[in-house]
């Protein structure tokens, strides 16, 4: 899963690390899945052909789609009435992916589709005919990020050719929960390769297998990352729901940039098992959806106790299977919300959008405490980065060691060598400086790691979010999720403006972003974050804000801003 590398623009720990922190902490059009195993240093010839056959940017908008903006409730009503079957929905989304993702605008948000998706949908239709409906996700097509393991005919590669042909023999807990809930696993979403924890000069949304994912609002703009494909695909109505992962910003940043709702849960609420890791102290999977209610449905399906992930034990007494019970149109009334004012000021138009959002919160009955800044803001990023380097080496080595003998790499060291041997495919635009920095780290018993881990947890939680919430008796804190999407630049890398993901990510606390408006047609999100296990409160407040403002708009696939 991706940490900050996947996603976000957090506060730089010091001026000379500003670019490293923003890129290393930010967390696919698709090539065909390469099912044949390769020896170390070898890549299938089809891969080189696909890389060289990159299509030109599309200049046309897509036509309207019958399932545009459809919600889980509407899909269930349609299946119950006989208007659609799960097979119908799956076929329509697969056709939409072909028309929008692999041709037309060519979003490159889906790295591969599930060859068994239609058969799965047919079995779920048979259950419905027999009177069994498993729950709100029964028959609902869902895309999951390509670092979430599935024991089927889909690859699990983190976007890298090094893991092409890696078919886990066991589902991740997330995949098992989705199957048990009756969801149709539609395919794997593109991502920033290795959850954007590879290079200090990366382009979010680029992976070796999937190419550069695009923002569906303006195609030459970046979708942010690392859950780029999940955000772009659900925004473009290529699926009903999507799942991303975050270490630091990798759910909330692409959700904001692609105009959707994204929820990074409390660490331990959703299992991390069988998900390609960045760092166990911050990684988590979470929902990326077009509405808060759909995010609540999806979160309820993902939670559970997993014997393979000890962190889920802490969710006892906190986790729910139905988060929709907390959604109230008047959920702002009586809420005390702190404004993390220090995260404002990086873009005048973003400030304008956010001031209007604050006015909407007040109009809904919330009391705003402004400012309510996190006192340790900026101090936690450097120790967190050190923790990520140590844990990435340890966690990725453990994951790769568990793969079968046909997989080309079984350690970070072997992965580094694979990339060097396949530079044209894996490093045509940027390198692997973060890989090399992680490889140079020692074991998790190192005093440097132990001290950094204790420091970051203290600064982010007890002395950070918890302190300001205690002082002002807050239910939640709000801040801009990020700025408008920047022009994708494969040569120079990402151009982050600002963001607020770091405190919640480093503390392991929940963070929920909701569309709050737009700057020149590019979406901007408002983040709601708070204490551990406060998902019910955040969902209640965010739902009320969403219902009062309804800023979500359908993307039009404009080729450029057109200044």
Coordinates of C-alpha atoms in Angstrom, one line a residue:
X1 CA 0.0 0.0 0.0
X2 CA 1.2 3.4 -0.5
X3 CA 2.3 5.8 2.2
X4 CA 2.9 9.4 1.6
X5 CA 4.8 8.2 -1.4
X6 CA 1.7 7.3 -2.9
X7 CA -0.1 10.3 -2.3
X8 CA 0.6 13.4 -0.9
X9 CA 1.8 16.8 -0.7
X10 CA 2.4 17.1 3.1
X11 CA 4.5 19.7 4.9
X12 CA 8.2 19.4 4.0
X13 CA 10.3 18.8 7.1
X14 CA 12.9 21.3 5.9
X15 CA 13.4 23.5 2.8
X16 CA 16.1 21.2 1.3
X17 CA 13.7 18.2 1.6
X18 CA 10.6 19.9 0.2
X19 CA 10.6 18.2 -3.2
X20 CA 11.5 14.8 -1.8
X21 CA 8.8 15.0 0.9
X22 CA 6.1 16.0 -1.5
X23 CA 7.0 13.4 -4.1
X24 CA 8.2 10.6 -2.0
X25 CA 5.1 10.9 0.1
X26 CA 2.5 11.1 -2.5
X27 CA 1.0 8.3 -3.0
X28 CA -3.3 2.8 -16.1
X29 CA -5.0 2.9 -20.3
X30 CA -3.7 -0.4 -19.8
X31 CA -1.3 -2.9 -21.3
X32 CA -2.5 -6.4 -21.6
X33 CA -1.7 -8.6 -18.6
X34 CA 1.5 -10.6 -19.3
X35 CA 0.8 -14.0 -17.8
X36 CA 4.0 -15.7 -18.7
X37 CA 6.7 -15.7 -16.1
X38 CA 10.0 -14.0 -16.9
X39 CA 13.5 -14.8 -15.7
X40 CA 15.2 -11.9 -13.8
X41 CA 16.1 -9.2 -16.1
X42 CA 13.7 -10.3 -18.9
X43 CA 10.5 -8.7 -20.1
X44 CA 7.9 -10.0 -22.5
X45 CA 8.4 -8.6 -26.0
X46 CA 4.7 -7.4 -26.0
X47 CA 5.6 -5.0 -23.3
X48 CA 8.1 -3.1 -25.4
X49 CA 5.7 -2.9 -28.3
X50 CA 2.9 -1.6 -26.0
X51 CA 5.2 1.0 -24.6
X52 CA 6.1 2.3 -28.0
X53 CA 2.5 2.2 -29.2
X54 CA 1.4 5.0 -26.8
X55 CA -1.6 6.7 -28.4
X56 CA -1.8 10.4 -28.9
X57 CA -4.0 12.4 -26.5
X58 CA -7.7 12.3 -27.4
X59 CA -9.3 15.5 -28.5
X60 CA -12.9 14.5 -28.2
X61 CA -15.3 14.2 -25.3
X62 CA -17.1 10.9 -24.6
X63 CA -20.8 10.6 -25.1
X64 CA -23.2 10.2 -22.2
X65 CA -23.3 6.9 -20.5
X66 CA -26.4 5.1 -19.3
X67 CA -24.9 4.6 -15.8
X68 CA -23.4 8.1 -15.4
X69 CA -23.4 9.0 -11.7
X70 CA -25.6 6.0 -10.7
X71 CA -25.4 5.2 -7.0
X72 CA -25.4 1.9 -5.2
X73 CA -29.0 2.5 -4.2
X74 CA -30.1 3.1 -7.8
X75 CA -28.3 0.0 -9.0
X76 CA -29.9 -2.2 -6.3
X77 CA -33.3 -0.7 -7.2
X78 CA -32.7 -1.4 -10.8
X79 CA -31.6 -5.0 -10.2
X80 CA -34.6 -5.6 -7.8
X81 CA -37.0 -4.3 -10.4
X82 CA -35.5 -6.3 -13.2
X83 CA -34.3 -3.3 -15.2
X84 CA -30.8 -4.6 -15.0
X85 CA -29.0 -7.7 -14.0
X86 CA -25.5 -7.8 -12.5
X87 CA -24.3 -9.2 -15.8
X88 CA -25.9 -6.2 -17.6
X89 CA -24.0 -3.8 -15.3
X90 CA -20.7 -5.6 -15.6
X91 CA -21.0 -5.7 -19.4
X92 CA -21.9 -2.0 -19.6
X93 CA -18.9 -1.0 -17.4
X94 CA -16.6 -3.2 -19.5
X95 CA -17.8 -1.6 -22.6
X96 CA -17.3 1.8 -21.0
X97 CA -13.7 0.9 -20.1
X98 CA -13.1 -0.1 -23.7
X99 CA -14.6 3.2 -25.1
X100 CA -13.1 5.7 -22.6
X101 CA -10.1 4.1 -21.0
X102 CA -8.5 2.2 -23.9
X103 CA -9.7 4.5 -26.7
X104 CA -11.4 7.9 -27.0
X105 CA -10.0 9.9 -24.1
X106 CA -7.7 7.0 -23.3
X107 CA -7.6 7.5 -19.6
X108 CA -5.3 4.6 -18.8
X109 CA -6.9 4.2 -15.4
X110 CA -7.6 0.5 -15.7
X111 CA -4.5 -1.7 -15.9
X112 CA -6.5 -4.9 -16.7
X113 CA -10.0 -6.2 -16.5
X114 CA -11.2 -9.4 -14.9
X115 CA -11.7 -12.2 -17.5
X116 CA -14.1 -13.8 -15.1
X117 CA -16.2 -10.7 -14.3
X118 CA -19.2 -11.7 -16.4
X119 CA -19.3 -15.2 -15.0
X120 CA -19.1 -13.9 -11.5
X121 CA -22.0 -11.5 -12.2
X122 CA -24.1 -14.4 -13.7
X123 CA -23.6 -16.4 -10.5
X124 CA -24.7 -13.5 -8.4
X125 CA -27.8 -13.1 -10.7
X126 CA -28.6 -16.7 -10.0
X127 CA -28.4 -16.1 -6.3
X128 CA -30.8 -13.1 -6.6
X129 CA -33.3 -15.2 -8.6
X130 CA -33.2 -17.8 -5.9
X131 CA -34.0 -15.1 -3.3
X132 CA -30.5 -14.4 -1.9
X133 CA -29.2 -10.9 -1.8
X134 CA -26.0 -10.7 0.2
X135 CA -26.3 -7.0 0.9
X136 CA -26.0 -3.6 -0.7
X137 CA -22.9 -4.6 -2.8
X138 CA -24.6 -7.7 -4.3
X139 CA -23.9 -7.5 -8.1
X140 CA -22.1 -4.2 -7.9
X141 CA -19.0 -3.9 -10.1
X142 CA -15.9 -2.6 -8.2
X143 CA -12.4 -1.8 -9.4
X144 CA -9.5 -2.4 -7.0
X145 CA -6.0 -1.0 -7.1
X146 CA -3.3 -3.1 -8.6
X147 CA -1.5 -3.6 -5.4
X148 CA -4.4 -5.5 -3.8
X149 CA -3.9 -9.2 -4.1
X150 CA -6.5 -11.5 -5.8
X151 CA -6.2 -15.2 -6.2
X152 CA -7.7 -15.3 -9.7
X153 CA -6.6 -14.7 -13.3
X154 CA -5.7 -11.1 -12.7
X155 CA -2.1 -10.0 -12.0
X156 CA -1.1 -8.2 -8.8
X157 CA 1.9 -6.1 -9.7
X158 CA 1.9 -2.5 -8.2
X159 CA 2.1 -1.5 -11.9
X160 CA 5.6 -3.0 -12.4
X161 CA 6.8 -5.5 -15.1
X162 CA 8.8 -7.1 -12.3
X163 CA 5.6 -8.7 -11.0
X164 CA 3.9 -9.4 -14.3
X165 CA 2.6 -13.0 -14.1
X166 CA 2.4 -12.8 -10.3
X167 CA -0.9 -14.5 -9.4
X168 CA -1.2 -14.8 -5.6
X169 CA -2.5 -18.2 -4.4
X170 CA -4.7 -16.5 -1.8
X171 CA -6.9 -13.4 -1.9
X172 CA -6.1 -10.4 0.1
X173 CA -8.6 -9.9 3.0
X174 CA -10.0 -6.9 1.1
X175 CA -10.7 -9.0 -1.9
X176 CA -12.3 -11.7 0.2
X177 CA -14.6 -9.2 1.9
X178 CA -15.7 -7.8 -1.4
X179 CA -16.4 -11.2 -2.8
X180 CA -18.3 -12.2 0.3
X181 CA -20.4 -9.0 0.1
X182 CA -21.4 -10.0 -3.5
X183 CA -19.3 -7.4 -5.3
X184 CA -18.1 -8.1 -8.9
X185 CA -14.4 -7.6 -9.1
X186 CA -14.3 -5.8 -12.4
X187 CA -10.6 -5.3 -12.7
X188 CA -7.4 -3.7 -11.4
X189 CA -6.9 0.1 -11.4
X190 CA -3.7 1.7 -12.5
X191 CA -1.5 3.5 -9.9
X192 CA 1.6 5.4 -9.4
X193 CA 4.1 2.5 -9.7
X194 CA 5.0 0.9 -6.3
X195 CA 2.6 3.4 -4.7
X196 CA 4.9 6.2 -5.8
X197 CA 7.6 5.2 -3.4
X198 CA 10.3 4.7 -6.0
X199 CA 11.7 8.1 -7.2
X200 CA 12.0 11.6 -5.9
X201 CA 11.1 12.9 -9.4
X202 CA 8.1 10.7 -10.3
X203 CA 4.9 11.5 -12.2
X204 CA 1.9 10.4 -10.2
X205 CA -0.3 8.0 -12.1
X206 CA 2.6 6.5 -14.2
X207 CA 3.4 2.8 -14.0
X208 CA 5.5 0.6 -16.3
X209 CA 2.6 -1.7 -17.0
X210 CA -0.1 0.9 -17.4
X211 CA 1.5 4.1 -18.7
X212 CA 0.4 7.5 -17.6
X213 CA -3.1 7.8 -16.2
X214 CA -5.0 11.0 -17.0
X215 CA -7.4 13.3 -15.2
X216 CA -10.8 12.9 -16.7
X217 CA -11.7 16.6 -16.3
X218 CA -8.8 17.9 -18.3
X219 CA -6.7 15.1 -20.0
X220 CA -3.3 16.8 -19.9
X221 CA -3.7 17.2 -16.1
X222 CA -2.5 14.8 -13.5
X223 CA -4.8 12.5 -11.5
X224 CA -2.6 12.6 -8.4
X225 CA -1.6 9.4 -6.7
X226 CA -0.9 6.9 -5.9
X227 CA -4.4 5.6 -6.2
X228 CA -4.6 7.4 -9.5
X229 CA -6.5 4.9 -11.5
X230 CA -9.1 4.3 -8.7
X231 CA -9.8 8.0 -8.6
X232 CA -9.9 8.6 -12.3
X233 CA -12.0 5.5 -13.1
X234 CA -14.7 6.0 -10.5
X235 CA -14.9 9.7 -11.5
X236 CA -15.2 8.8 -15.2
X237 CA -18.0 6.3 -14.4
X238 CA -16.0 3.2 -15.4
X239 CA -17.2 1.4 -12.3
X240 CA -19.7 1.8 -9.5
X241 CA -17.1 1.9 -6.7
X242 CA -13.4 1.7 -6.4
X243 CA -10.8 0.8 -3.7
X244 CA -7.5 2.6 -3.2
X245 CA -4.7 2.4 -0.7
X246 CA -2.9 5.2 1.2
X247 CA 0.2 5.6 3.2
X248 CA 0.1 9.4 3.1
X249 CA -2.4 11.1 0.7
X250 CA -2.7 8.3 -1.8
X251 CA -6.5 8.1 -1.4
X252 CA -7.4 11.6 -0.5
X253 CA -5.2 13.4 -3.1
X254 CA -6.5 11.5 -6.2
X255 CA -10.0 11.7 -4.8
X256 CA -9.7 15.5 -4.6
X257 CA -8.1 15.9 -8.0
X258 CA -10.7 13.7 -9.7
X259 CA -13.7 15.1 -7.9
X260 CA -14.8 12.1 -5.8
X261 CA -15.2 11.1 -2.2
X262 CA -12.2 9.3 -0.7
X263 CA -11.9 7.8 2.8
X264 CA -8.7 6.8 4.4
X265 CA -9.7 4.7 7.4
X266 CA -8.2 4.4 10.8
X267 CA -5.2 2.1 10.7
X268 CA -6.5 -1.4 11.5
X269 CA -10.1 -0.8 10.5
X270 CA -9.3 -2.5 7.1
X271 CA -6.9 -5.3 6.8
X272 CA -3.5 -4.9 5.1
X273 CA -2.8 -8.6 4.5
X274 CA -1.8 -9.6 0.9
X275 CA -1.6 -6.0 -0.2
X276 CA 1.8 -4.9 -1.7
X277 CA 3.2 -2.8 1.1
X278 CA 5.0 0.5 1.7
X279 CA 4.9 0.7 5.5
X280 CA 2.8 -1.2 8.0
X281 CA 2.7 1.8 10.4
X282 CA 0.7 3.9 7.9
X283 CA -0.7 1.7 5.1
X284 CA -4.4 1.1 4.7
X285 CA -7.0 0.5 2.0
X286 CA -10.2 2.5 1.7
X287 CA -13.2 3.5 -0.5
X288 CA -13.1 5.9 -3.4
X289 CA -16.6 6.7 -4.6
X290 CA -18.8 9.4 -6.1
X291 CA -20.9 9.9 -3.0
X292 CA -20.5 9.8 0.7
X293 CA -23.2 7.2 1.0
X294 CA -21.6 4.9 -1.4
X295 CA -18.3 5.3 0.5
X296 CA -20.2 4.3 3.7
X297 CA -21.5 1.2 2.0
X298 CA -18.1 0.2 0.7
X299 CA -16.4 0.8 4.0
X300 CA -18.8 -1.4 5.8
X301 CA -18.0 -4.3 3.5
X302 CA -14.2 -3.9 3.9
X303 CA -14.0 -4.0 7.7
X304 CA -13.4 -7.1 9.7
X305 CA -11.0 -9.1 12.0
X306 CA -8.2 -10.7 10.0
X307 CA -5.9 -13.2 11.7
X308 CA -3.2 -12.3 9.2
X309 CA -3.2 -8.6 10.3
X310 CA -2.8 -8.1 14.0
X311 CA -3.7 -4.4 13.6
X312 CA -7.3 -5.3 12.9
X313 CA -7.6 -6.6 16.5
X314 CA -7.7 -2.9 17.7
X315 CA -10.9 -2.4 15.7
X316 CA -12.9 -4.6 18.1
X317 CA -15.6 -2.5 19.5
X318 CA -15.1 0.2 16.8
X319 CA -15.7 -1.4 13.4
X320 CA -19.2 -1.4 11.8
X321 CA -20.7 -3.3 8.9
X322 CA -23.2 -0.5 8.2
X323 CA -21.9 3.0 8.3
X324 CA -24.9 4.4 6.4
X325 CA -26.7 4.5 9.8
X326 CA -24.7 7.6 10.7
X327 CA -25.6 9.6 7.6
X328 CA -27.8 12.6 8.5
X329 CA -28.7 15.5 6.2
X330 CA -28.6 17.8 9.3
X331 CA -25.4 16.2 10.6
X332 CA -23.6 19.5 10.8
X333 CA -26.0 20.9 13.4
X334 CA -24.2 21.2 16.8
X335 CA -20.8 20.0 15.4
X336 CA -17.6 21.7 16.5
X337 CA -15.2 21.8 13.7
X338 CA -11.7 23.2 13.8
X339 CA -10.2 25.0 10.8
X340 CA -6.5 24.0 10.2
X341 CA -5.8 27.5 8.9
X342 CA -2.1 26.9 8.4
X343 CA -2.9 24.6 5.5
X344 CA -4.5 27.4 3.6
X345 CA -2.7 30.1 1.7
X346 CA -0.9 28.1 -1.0
X347 CA -3.4 29.1 -3.8
X348 CA -5.7 32.1 -3.7
X349 CA -8.5 30.4 -5.8
X350 CA -8.3 27.3 -3.5
X351 CA -8.7 29.6 -0.5
X352 CA -11.8 31.2 -2.2
X353 CA -13.4 27.8 -2.7
X354 CA -12.6 26.7 0.8
X355 CA -14.0 29.9 2.4
X356 CA -17.3 29.2 0.6
X357 CA -17.1 25.6 2.0
X358 CA -16.6 27.0 5.5
X359 CA -19.6 29.3 5.0
X360 CA -21.6 26.2 4.1
X361 CA -20.5 24.4 7.3
X362 CA -21.7 27.4 9.4
X363 CA -25.0 27.6 7.5
X364 CA -25.5 23.9 8.3
X365 CA -25.3 24.6 12.0
X366 CA -21.7 23.9 12.8
X367 CA -19.6 26.0 15.1
X368 CA -16.2 26.7 13.6
X369 CA -13.1 27.2 15.7
X370 CA -10.8 29.2 13.4
X371 CA -7.9 28.8 13.6
X372 CA -7.4 25.4 15.2
X373 CA -3.9 24.5 13.9
X374 CA -2.0 21.3 14.6
X375 CA 0.9 22.5 16.8
X376 CA 3.3 19.9 15.5
X377 CA 2.5 20.5 11.8
X378 CA 5.7 20.0 9.7
X379 CA 7.7 18.4 12.5
X380 CA 6.5 14.9 11.9
X381 CA 7.4 14.5 8.2
X382 CA 11.1 13.8 8.5
X383 CA 10.8 11.0 11.1
X384 CA 7.9 9.6 9.1
X385 CA 10.0 9.5 6.0
X386 CA 12.7 7.6 7.9
X387 CA 10.2 5.1 9.2
X388 CA 8.8 4.6 5.6
X389 CA 12.3 3.8 4.3
X390 CA 13.0 1.2 7.0
X391 CA 9.5 -0.4 6.8
X392 CA 9.4 -0.4 3.0
X393 CA 12.6 -2.5 2.9
X394 CA 11.4 -4.9 5.6
X395 CA 7.8 -5.2 4.5
X396 CA 8.5 -5.4 0.8
X397 CA 11.2 -8.1 1.3
X398 CA 8.7 -10.1 3.4
X399 CA 6.0 -9.7 0.7
X400 CA 8.3 -10.6 -2.2
X401 CA 9.8 -13.6 -0.4
X402 CA 6.4 -15.1 -0.2
X403 CA 5.8 -15.1 -4.0
X404 CA 6.3 -18.2 -6.1
X405 CA 9.5 -19.3 -7.8
X406 CA 8.3 -18.1 -11.2
X407 CA 8.3 -14.5 -10.0
X408 CA 11.4 -12.7 -11.3
X409 CA 12.2 -10.8 -8.0
X410 CA 12.1 -11.9 -4.3
X411 CA 13.7 -8.9 -2.6
X412 CA 14.1 -5.2 -2.9
X413 CA 17.7 -5.7 -4.0
X414 CA 16.6 -8.0 -6.8
X415 CA 13.9 -5.4 -7.8
X416 CA 16.5 -2.7 -8.0
X417 CA 18.5 -4.9 -10.4
X418 CA 15.5 -5.8 -12.4
X419 CA 14.7 -2.1 -13.0
X420 CA 18.3 -1.4 -14.0
X421 CA 18.2 -4.3 -16.5
X422 CA 14.9 -3.1 -17.9
X423 CA 15.5 0.6 -17.9
X424 CA 13.6 1.3 -21.1
X425 CA 10.4 -0.2 -19.6
X426 CA 10.7 0.7 -16.0
X427 CA 12.8 3.9 -15.8
X428 CA 12.3 5.8 -19.1
X429 CA 11.3 8.9 -17.2
X430 CA 12.6 8.8 -13.7
X431 CA 14.7 6.6 -11.5
X432 CA 14.6 4.6 -8.2
X433 CA 16.3 6.9 -5.7
X434 CA 13.9 6.0 -2.9
X435 CA 14.4 2.2 -3.5
X436 CA 18.1 2.7 -3.2
X437 CA 17.7 4.8 0.0
X438 CA 15.5 2.1 1.5
X439 CA 17.9 -0.6 0.5
X440 CA 20.7 1.2 2.4
X441 CA 18.7 1.0 5.7
X442 CA 19.3 -1.6 8.4
X443 CA 16.7 -3.8 10.2
X444 CA 13.7 -2.6 12.2
X445 CA 15.7 -3.1 15.4
X446 CA 17.9 -0.1 14.4
X447 CA 17.9 2.7 17.0
X448 CA 17.3 5.2 14.3
X449 CA 14.1 3.5 13.2
X450 CA 12.8 2.9 16.7
X451 CA 13.4 6.6 17.7
X452 CA 11.8 7.9 14.5
X453 CA 8.7 5.7 15.0
X454 CA 8.1 6.9 18.5
X455 CA 8.7 10.5 17.5
X456 CA 6.3 10.5 14.5
X457 CA 3.5 8.8 16.5
X458 CA 3.8 11.2 19.4
X459 CA 3.9 14.3 17.2
X460 CA 1.0 13.2 14.9
X461 CA -1.3 11.8 17.6
X462 CA -1.1 12.8 21.3
X463 CA 0.8 16.1 20.6
X464 CA -0.8 16.8 17.3
X465 CA -4.4 16.0 16.3
X466 CA -5.5 14.8 19.8
X467 CA -4.1 17.9 21.5
X468 CA -5.8 20.4 19.3
X469 CA -9.1 18.5 19.4
X470 CA -8.9 18.2 23.2
X471 CA -8.1 21.9 23.6
X472 CA -11.0 23.1 21.4
X473 CA -13.4 20.2 22.1
X474 CA -13.7 19.4 18.4
X475 CA -15.6 16.8 16.5
X476 CA -13.4 17.1 13.4
X477 CA -10.8 19.3 11.7
X478 CA -11.1 20.6 8.2
X479 CA -8.4 21.7 5.7
X480 CA -7.9 21.8 1.9
X481 CA -7.2 18.4 0.6
X482 CA -5.0 19.8 -2.1
X483 CA -4.8 22.1 -5.0
X484 CA -6.2 21.8 -8.6
X485 CA -4.5 19.2 -10.8
X486 CA -1.2 20.2 -12.3
X487 CA -0.1 19.6 -15.9
X488 CA 1.4 16.1 -16.1
X489 CA 5.2 16.4 -16.6
X490 CA 7.0 13.2 -17.2
X491 CA 10.3 15.0 -17.6
X492 CA 10.3 17.1 -14.4
X493 CA 7.9 15.1 -12.2
X494 CA 5.0 16.3 -10.1
X495 CA 4.2 19.9 -9.1
X496 CA 2.2 19.7 -5.9
X497 CA 0.8 22.9 -4.5
X498 CA -0.4 22.1 -1.0
X499 CA -2.1 19.5 1.1
X500 CA -3.1 18.4 4.5
X501 CA -2.8 14.6 4.5
X502 CA 0.2 14.1 6.7
X503 CA -1.1 14.4 10.3
X504 CA -3.9 11.9 9.9
X505 CA -1.8 9.6 7.8
X506 CA 1.1 9.5 10.2
X507 CA -1.1 9.2 13.3
X508 CA -3.1 6.4 11.6
X509 CA -6.3 8.4 12.0
X510 CA -9.2 8.7 9.5
X511 CA -9.3 11.3 6.8
X512 CA -12.4 11.9 4.5
X513 CA -12.3 14.2 1.5
X514 CA -15.4 15.5 -0.3
X515 CA -15.7 17.7 -3.5
X516 CA -15.8 21.3 -2.4
X517 CA -15.8 23.2 -5.7
X518 CA -13.5 23.8 -8.6
X519 CA -10.8 26.1 -9.9
X520 CA -11.0 26.6 -13.7
X521 CA -13.0 23.4 -14.0
X522 CA -10.5 21.4 -11.9
X523 CA -12.0 19.8 -8.7
X524 CA -10.8 20.8 -5.2
X525 CA -11.7 18.7 -2.1
X526 CA -12.3 19.5 1.6
X527 CA -10.7 17.1 4.1
X528 CA -12.4 16.2 7.4
X529 CA -10.1 14.3 9.8
X530 CA -10.2 13.5 13.5
X531 CA -9.4 11.0 16.2
X532 CA -8.9 7.3 15.7
X533 CA -12.1 5.4 15.0
X534 CA -14.1 8.6 14.3
X535 CA -15.4 7.4 10.9
X536 CA -19.0 7.6 12.1
X537 CA -18.6 11.3 13.1
X538 CA -16.7 12.2 9.9
X539 CA -19.2 10.5 7.7
X540 CA -22.1 12.3 9.4
X541 CA -20.5 15.7 9.0
X542 CA -19.2 15.1 5.5
X543 CA -22.6 13.7 4.3
X544 CA -24.4 16.8 5.5
X545 CA -21.8 19.0 3.8
X546 CA -22.2 17.0 0.6
X547 CA -26.0 17.2 0.6
X548 CA -25.9 20.9 1.3
X549 CA -23.4 21.8 -1.5
X550 CA -23.4 19.0 -4.1
X551 CA -20.2 20.1 -5.8
X552 CA -19.6 16.8 -7.6
X553 CA -19.7 17.3 -11.4
X554 CA -19.4 14.8 -14.3
X555 CA -16.0 15.0 -16.0
X556 CA -16.1 16.1 -19.7
X557 CA -12.7 14.8 -20.8
X558 CA -11.5 18.2 -22.1
X559 CA -8.1 17.7 -23.8
X560 CA -6.6 20.8 -22.3
X561 CA -7.5 23.9 -20.3
X562 CA -7.7 25.9 -23.4
X563 CA -6.3 29.2 -22.2

